[in-house]
mmCIF file of N, CA and C in Angstrom:
data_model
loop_
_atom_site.group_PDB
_atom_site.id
_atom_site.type_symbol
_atom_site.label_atom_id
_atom_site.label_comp_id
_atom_site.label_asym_id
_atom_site.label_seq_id
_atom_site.Cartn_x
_atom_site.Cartn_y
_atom_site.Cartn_z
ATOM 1 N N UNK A 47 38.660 156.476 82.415
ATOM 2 C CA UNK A 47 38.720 157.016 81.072
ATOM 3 C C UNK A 47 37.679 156.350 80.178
ATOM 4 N N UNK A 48 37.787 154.963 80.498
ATOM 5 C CA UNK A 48 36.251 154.573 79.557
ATOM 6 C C UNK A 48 34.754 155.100 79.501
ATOM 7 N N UNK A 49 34.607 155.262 80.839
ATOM 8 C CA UNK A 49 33.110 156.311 81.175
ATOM 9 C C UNK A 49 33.159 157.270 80.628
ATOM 10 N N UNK A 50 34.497 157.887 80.327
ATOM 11 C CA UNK A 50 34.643 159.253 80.096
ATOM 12 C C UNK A 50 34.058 159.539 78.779
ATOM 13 N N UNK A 51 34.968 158.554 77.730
ATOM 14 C CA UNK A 51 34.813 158.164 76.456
ATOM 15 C C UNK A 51 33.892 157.809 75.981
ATOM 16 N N UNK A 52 32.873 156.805 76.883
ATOM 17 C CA UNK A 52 31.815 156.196 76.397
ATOM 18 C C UNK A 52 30.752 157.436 76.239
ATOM 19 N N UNK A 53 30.622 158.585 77.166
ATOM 20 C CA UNK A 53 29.977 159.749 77.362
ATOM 21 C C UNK A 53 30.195 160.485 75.860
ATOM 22 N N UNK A 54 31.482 161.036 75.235
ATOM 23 C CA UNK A 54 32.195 161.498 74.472
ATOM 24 C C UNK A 54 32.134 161.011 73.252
ATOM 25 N N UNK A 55 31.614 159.918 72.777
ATOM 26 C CA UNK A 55 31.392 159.141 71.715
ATOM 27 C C UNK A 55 30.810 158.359 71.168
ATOM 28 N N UNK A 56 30.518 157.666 70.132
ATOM 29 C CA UNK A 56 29.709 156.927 69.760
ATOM 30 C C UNK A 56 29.851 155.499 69.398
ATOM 31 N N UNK A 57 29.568 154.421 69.407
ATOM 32 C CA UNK A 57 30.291 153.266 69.552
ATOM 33 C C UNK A 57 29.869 153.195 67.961
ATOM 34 N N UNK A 58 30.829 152.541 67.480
ATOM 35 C CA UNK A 58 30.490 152.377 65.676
ATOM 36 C C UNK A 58 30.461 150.175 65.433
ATOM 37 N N UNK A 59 31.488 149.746 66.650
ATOM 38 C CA UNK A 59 31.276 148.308 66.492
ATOM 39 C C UNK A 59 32.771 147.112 66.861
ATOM 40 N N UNK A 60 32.616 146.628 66.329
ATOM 41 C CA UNK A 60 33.745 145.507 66.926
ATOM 42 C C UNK A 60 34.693 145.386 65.581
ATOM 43 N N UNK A 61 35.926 145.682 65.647
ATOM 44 C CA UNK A 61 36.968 145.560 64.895
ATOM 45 C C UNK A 61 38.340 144.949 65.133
ATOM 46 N N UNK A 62 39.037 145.102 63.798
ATOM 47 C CA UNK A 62 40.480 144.273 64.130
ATOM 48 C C UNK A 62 41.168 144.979 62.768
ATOM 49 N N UNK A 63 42.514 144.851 63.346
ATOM 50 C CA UNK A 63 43.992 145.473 62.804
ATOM 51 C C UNK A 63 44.549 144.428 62.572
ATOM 52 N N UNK A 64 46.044 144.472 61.587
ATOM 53 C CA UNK A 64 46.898 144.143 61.485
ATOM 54 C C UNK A 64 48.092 144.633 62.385
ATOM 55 N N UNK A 65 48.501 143.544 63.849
ATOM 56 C CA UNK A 65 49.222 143.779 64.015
ATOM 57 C C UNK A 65 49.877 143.282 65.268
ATOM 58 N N UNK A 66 50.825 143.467 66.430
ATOM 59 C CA UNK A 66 50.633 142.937 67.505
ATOM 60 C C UNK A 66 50.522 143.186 68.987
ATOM 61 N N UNK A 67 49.822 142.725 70.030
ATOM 62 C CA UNK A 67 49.834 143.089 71.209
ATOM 63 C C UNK A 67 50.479 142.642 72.538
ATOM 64 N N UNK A 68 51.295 143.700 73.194
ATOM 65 C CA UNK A 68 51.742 143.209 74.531
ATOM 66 C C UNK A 68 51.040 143.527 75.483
ATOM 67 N N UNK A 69 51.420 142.601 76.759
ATOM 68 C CA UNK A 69 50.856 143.564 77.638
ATOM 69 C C UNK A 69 52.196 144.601 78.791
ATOM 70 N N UNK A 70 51.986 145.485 78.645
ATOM 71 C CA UNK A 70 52.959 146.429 79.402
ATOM 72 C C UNK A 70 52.857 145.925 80.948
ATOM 73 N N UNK A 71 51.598 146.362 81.501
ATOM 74 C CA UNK A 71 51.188 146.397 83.152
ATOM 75 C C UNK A 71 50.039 145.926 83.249
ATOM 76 N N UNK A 72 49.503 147.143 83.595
ATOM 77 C CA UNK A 72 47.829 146.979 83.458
ATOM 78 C C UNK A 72 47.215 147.787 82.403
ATOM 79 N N UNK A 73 48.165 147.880 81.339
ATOM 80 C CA UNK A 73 47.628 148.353 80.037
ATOM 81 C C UNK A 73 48.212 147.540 78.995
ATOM 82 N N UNK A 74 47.381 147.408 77.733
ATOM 83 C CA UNK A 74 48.750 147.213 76.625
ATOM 84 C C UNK A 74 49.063 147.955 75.843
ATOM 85 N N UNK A 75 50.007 147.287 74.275
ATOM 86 C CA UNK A 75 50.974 148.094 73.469
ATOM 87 C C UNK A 75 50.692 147.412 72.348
ATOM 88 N N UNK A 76 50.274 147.959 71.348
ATOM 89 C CA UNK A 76 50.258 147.702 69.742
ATOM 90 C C UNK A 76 51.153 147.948 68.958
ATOM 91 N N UNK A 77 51.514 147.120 68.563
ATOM 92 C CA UNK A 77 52.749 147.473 67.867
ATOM 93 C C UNK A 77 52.660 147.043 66.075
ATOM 94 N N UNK A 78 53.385 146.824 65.068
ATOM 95 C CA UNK A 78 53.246 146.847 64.088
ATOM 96 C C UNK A 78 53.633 145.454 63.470
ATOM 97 N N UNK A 79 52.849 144.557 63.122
ATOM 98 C CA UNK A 79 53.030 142.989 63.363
ATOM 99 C C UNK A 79 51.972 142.294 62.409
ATOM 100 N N UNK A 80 51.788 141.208 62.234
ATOM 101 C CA UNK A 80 50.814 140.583 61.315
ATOM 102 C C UNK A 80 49.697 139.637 61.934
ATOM 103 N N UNK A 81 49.694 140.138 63.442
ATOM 104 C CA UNK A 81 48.548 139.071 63.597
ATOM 105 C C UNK A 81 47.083 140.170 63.722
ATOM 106 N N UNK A 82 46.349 139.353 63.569
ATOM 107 C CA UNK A 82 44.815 140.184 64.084
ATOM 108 C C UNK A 82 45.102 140.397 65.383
ATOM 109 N N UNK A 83 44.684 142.169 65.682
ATOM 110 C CA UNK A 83 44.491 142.276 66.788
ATOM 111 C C UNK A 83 42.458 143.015 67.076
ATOM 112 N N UNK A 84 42.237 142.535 67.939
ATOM 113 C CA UNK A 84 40.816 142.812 68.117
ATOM 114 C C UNK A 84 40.775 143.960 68.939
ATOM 115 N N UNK A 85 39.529 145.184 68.551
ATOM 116 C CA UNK A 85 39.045 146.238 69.380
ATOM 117 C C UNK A 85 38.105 146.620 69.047
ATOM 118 N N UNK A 86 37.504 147.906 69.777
ATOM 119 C CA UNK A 86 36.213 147.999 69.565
ATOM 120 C C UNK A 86 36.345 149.703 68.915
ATOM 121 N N UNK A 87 35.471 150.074 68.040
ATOM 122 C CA UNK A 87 35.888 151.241 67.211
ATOM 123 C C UNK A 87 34.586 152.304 67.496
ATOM 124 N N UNK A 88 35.214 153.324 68.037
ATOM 125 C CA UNK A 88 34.281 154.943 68.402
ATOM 126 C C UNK A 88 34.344 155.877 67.455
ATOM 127 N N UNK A 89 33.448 156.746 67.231
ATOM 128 C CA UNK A 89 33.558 157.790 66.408
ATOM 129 C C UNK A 89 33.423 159.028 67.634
ATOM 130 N N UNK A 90 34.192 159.785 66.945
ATOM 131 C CA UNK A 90 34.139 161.131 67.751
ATOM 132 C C UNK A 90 34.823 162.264 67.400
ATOM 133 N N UNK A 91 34.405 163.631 67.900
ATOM 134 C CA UNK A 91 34.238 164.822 67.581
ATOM 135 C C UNK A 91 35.950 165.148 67.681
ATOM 136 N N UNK A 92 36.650 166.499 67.299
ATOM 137 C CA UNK A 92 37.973 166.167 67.033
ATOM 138 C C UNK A 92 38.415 166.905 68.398
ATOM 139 N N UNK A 93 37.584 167.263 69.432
ATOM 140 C CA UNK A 93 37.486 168.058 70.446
ATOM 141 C C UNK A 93 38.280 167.328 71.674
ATOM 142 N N UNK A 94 38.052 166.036 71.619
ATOM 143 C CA UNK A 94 38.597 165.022 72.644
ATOM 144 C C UNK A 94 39.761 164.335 72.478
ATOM 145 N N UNK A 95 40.527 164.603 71.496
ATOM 146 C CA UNK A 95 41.750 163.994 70.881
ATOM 147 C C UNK A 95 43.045 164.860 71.571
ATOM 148 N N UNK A 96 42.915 165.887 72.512
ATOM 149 C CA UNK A 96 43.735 166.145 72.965
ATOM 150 C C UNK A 96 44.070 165.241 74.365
ATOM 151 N N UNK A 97 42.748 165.567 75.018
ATOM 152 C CA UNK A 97 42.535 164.953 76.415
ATOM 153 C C UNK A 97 42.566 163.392 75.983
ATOM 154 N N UNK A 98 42.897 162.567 74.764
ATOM 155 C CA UNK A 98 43.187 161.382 74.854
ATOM 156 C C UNK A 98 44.666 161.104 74.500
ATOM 157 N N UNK A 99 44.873 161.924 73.810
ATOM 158 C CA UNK A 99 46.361 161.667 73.641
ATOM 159 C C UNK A 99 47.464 162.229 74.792
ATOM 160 N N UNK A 100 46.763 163.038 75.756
ATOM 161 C CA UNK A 100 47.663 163.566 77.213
ATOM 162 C C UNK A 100 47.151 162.120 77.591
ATOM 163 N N UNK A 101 46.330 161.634 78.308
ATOM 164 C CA UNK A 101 45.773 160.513 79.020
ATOM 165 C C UNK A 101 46.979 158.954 78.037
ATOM 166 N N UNK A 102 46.943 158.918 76.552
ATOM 167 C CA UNK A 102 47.767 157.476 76.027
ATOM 168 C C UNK A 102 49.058 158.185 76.419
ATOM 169 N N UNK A 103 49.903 159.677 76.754
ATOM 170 C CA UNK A 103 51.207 159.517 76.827
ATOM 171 C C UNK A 103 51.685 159.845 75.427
ATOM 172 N N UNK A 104 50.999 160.556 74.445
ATOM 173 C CA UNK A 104 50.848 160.255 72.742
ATOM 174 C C UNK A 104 51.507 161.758 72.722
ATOM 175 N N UNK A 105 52.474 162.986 73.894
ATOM 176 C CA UNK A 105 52.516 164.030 73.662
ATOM 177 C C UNK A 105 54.222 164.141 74.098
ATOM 178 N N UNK A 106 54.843 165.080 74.019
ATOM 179 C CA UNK A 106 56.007 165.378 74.796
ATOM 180 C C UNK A 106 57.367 165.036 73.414
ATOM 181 N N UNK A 107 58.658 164.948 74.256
ATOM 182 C CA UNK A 107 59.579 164.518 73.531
ATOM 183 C C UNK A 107 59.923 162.664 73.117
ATOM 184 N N UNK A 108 59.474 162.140 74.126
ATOM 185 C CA UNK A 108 59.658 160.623 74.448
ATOM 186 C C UNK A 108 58.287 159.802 74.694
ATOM 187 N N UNK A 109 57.509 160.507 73.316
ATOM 188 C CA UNK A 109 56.023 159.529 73.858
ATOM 189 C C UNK A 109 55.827 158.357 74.146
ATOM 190 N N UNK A 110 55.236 157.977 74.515
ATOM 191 C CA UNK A 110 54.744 155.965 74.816
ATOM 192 C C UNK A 110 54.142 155.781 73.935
ATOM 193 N N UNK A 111 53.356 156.698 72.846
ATOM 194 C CA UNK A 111 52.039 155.500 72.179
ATOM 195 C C UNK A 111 52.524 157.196 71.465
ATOM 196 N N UNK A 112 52.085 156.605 69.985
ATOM 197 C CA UNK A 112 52.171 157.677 68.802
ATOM 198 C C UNK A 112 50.762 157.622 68.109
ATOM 199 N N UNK A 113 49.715 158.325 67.616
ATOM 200 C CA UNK A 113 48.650 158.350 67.181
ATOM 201 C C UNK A 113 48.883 158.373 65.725
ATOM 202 N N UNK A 114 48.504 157.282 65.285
ATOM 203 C CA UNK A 114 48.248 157.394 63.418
ATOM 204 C C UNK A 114 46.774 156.659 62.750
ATOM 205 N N UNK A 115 46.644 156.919 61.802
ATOM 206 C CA UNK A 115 45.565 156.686 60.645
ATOM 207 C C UNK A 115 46.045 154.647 60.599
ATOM 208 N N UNK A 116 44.870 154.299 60.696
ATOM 209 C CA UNK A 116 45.513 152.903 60.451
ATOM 210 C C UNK A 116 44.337 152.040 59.864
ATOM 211 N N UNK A 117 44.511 150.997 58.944
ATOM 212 C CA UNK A 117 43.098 150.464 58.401
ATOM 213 C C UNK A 117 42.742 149.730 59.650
ATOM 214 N N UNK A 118 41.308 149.367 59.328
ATOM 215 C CA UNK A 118 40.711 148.641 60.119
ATOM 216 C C UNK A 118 39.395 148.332 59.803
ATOM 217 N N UNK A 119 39.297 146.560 59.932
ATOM 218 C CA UNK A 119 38.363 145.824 59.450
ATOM 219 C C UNK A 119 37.012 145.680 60.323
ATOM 220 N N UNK A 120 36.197 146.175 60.072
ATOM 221 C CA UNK A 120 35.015 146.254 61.028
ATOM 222 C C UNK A 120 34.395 144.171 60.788
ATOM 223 N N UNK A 121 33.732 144.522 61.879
ATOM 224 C CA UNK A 121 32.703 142.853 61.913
ATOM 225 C C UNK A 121 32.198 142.710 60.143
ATOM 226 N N UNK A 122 31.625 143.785 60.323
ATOM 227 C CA UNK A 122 30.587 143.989 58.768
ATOM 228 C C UNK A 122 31.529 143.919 57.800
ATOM 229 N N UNK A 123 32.326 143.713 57.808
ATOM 230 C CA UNK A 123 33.714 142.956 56.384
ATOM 231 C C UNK A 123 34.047 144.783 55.752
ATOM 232 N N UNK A 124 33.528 145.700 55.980
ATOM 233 C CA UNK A 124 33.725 147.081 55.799
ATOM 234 C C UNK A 124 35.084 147.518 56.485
ATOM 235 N N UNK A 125 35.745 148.295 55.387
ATOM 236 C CA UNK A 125 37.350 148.842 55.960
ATOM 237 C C UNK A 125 37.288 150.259 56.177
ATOM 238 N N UNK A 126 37.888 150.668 57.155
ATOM 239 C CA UNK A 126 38.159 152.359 57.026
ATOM 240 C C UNK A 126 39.453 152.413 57.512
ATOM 241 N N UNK A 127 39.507 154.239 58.139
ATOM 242 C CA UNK A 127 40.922 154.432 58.567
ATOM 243 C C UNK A 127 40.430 155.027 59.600
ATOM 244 N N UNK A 128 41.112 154.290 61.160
ATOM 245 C CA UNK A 128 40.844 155.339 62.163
ATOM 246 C C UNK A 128 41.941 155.307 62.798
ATOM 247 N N UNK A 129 41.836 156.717 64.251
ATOM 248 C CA UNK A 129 42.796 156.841 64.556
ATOM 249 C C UNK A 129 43.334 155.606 65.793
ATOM 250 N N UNK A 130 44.538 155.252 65.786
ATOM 251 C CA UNK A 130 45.065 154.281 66.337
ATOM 252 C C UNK A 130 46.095 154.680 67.193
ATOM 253 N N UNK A 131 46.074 154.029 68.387
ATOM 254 C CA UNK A 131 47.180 154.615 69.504
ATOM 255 C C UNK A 131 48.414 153.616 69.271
ATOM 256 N N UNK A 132 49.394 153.160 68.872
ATOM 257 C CA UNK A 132 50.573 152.623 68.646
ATOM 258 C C UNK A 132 52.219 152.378 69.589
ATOM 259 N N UNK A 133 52.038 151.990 69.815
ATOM 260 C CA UNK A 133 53.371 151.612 71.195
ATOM 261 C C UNK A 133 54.531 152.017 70.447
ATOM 262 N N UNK A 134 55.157 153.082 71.114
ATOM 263 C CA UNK A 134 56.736 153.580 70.348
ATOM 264 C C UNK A 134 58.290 153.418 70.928
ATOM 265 N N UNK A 135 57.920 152.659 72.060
ATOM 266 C CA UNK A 135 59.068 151.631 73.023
ATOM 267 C C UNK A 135 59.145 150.332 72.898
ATOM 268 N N UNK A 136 60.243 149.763 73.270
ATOM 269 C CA UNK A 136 60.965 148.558 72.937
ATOM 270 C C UNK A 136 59.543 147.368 74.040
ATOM 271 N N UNK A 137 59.670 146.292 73.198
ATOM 272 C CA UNK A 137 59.021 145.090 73.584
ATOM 273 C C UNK A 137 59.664 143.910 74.171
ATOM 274 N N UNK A 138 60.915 143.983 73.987
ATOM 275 C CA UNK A 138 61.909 142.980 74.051
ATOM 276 C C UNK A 138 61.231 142.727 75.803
ATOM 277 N N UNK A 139 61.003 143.542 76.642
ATOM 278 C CA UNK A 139 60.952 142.690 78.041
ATOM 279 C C UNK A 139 59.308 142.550 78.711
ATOM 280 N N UNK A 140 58.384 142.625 77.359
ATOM 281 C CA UNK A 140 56.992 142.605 77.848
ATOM 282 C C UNK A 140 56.182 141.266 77.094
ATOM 283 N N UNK A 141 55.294 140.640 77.339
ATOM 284 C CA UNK A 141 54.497 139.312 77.479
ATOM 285 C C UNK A 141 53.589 140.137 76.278
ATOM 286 N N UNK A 142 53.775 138.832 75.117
ATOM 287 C CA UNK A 142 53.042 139.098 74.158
ATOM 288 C C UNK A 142 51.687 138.416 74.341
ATOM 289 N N UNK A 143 50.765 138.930 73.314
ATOM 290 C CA UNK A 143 49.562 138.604 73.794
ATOM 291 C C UNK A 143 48.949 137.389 72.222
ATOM 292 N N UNK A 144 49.490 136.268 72.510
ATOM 293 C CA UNK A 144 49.094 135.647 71.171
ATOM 294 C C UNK A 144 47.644 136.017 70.066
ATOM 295 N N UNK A 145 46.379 136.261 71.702
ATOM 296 C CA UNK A 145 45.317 135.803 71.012
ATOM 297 C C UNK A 145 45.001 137.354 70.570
ATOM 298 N N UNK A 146 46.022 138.505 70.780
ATOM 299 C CA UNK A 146 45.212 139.513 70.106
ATOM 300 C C UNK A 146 44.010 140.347 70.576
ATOM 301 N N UNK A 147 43.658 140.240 71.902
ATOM 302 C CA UNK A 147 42.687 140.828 72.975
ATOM 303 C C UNK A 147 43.071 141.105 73.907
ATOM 304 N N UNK A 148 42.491 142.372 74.519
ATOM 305 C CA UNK A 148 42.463 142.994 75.439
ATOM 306 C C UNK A 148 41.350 142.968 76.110
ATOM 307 N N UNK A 149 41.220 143.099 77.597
ATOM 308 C CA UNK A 149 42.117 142.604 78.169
ATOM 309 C C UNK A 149 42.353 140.904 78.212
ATOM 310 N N UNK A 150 43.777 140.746 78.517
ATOM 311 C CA UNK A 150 44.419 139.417 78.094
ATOM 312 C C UNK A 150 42.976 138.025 78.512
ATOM 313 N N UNK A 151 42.791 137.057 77.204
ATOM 314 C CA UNK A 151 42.392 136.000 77.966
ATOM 315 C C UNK A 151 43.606 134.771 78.211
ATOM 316 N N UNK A 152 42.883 133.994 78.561
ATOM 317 C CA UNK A 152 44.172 132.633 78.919
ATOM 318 C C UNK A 152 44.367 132.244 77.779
ATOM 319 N N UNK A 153 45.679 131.775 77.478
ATOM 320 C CA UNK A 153 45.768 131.096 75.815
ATOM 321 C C UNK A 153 46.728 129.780 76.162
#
């Protein structure tokens, strides 16, 4: 999916949220929390937002990840609103991620 995306979009730069990260498996979960979490921010056409939200699980009756508008602080101290994939299941039995990156480093 990253090749896919990287094809599909445009890289705009290195950013961070308010908020927090687990790790599920071999993916993680953002959830709504106060620490910095770090990512990297794409711009793109509104054409691919289906085929990403079937691919996050962001569709159906019982989604995994809910898509919303969320601020976010670019490197360049500049704020906007983009769209954000959001974890909508319980955390209670998954490994939080102190330092806020994906994928996990050692902390």
């Amino acid at each position: 999916m990253a090749d896919w995306l990287a094809g599909q979009a445009h890289y705009i730069g290195a950013g961070q949220l308010k908020g927090c990260l687990y790790q599920v498996s071999y993916y993680p979960a953002l959830v709504v929390g106060e620490d910095w979490v770090q990512g990297d921010i794409y711009a793109c056409t509104t054409e691919i937002w289906s085929t990403l939200d079937t691919f996050e699980e962001a569709l159906g009756e019982n989604p995994e990840y809910e898509r919303r508008l969320t601020p976010i602080l670019l490197a360049t101290g500049q704020w906007l609103s983009a769209w954000t994939y959001w974890y909508t299941r319980s955390t209670q039995e998954l490994t939080r991620l102190k330092a806020g990156v994906w994928p996990p480093h050692p902390e």
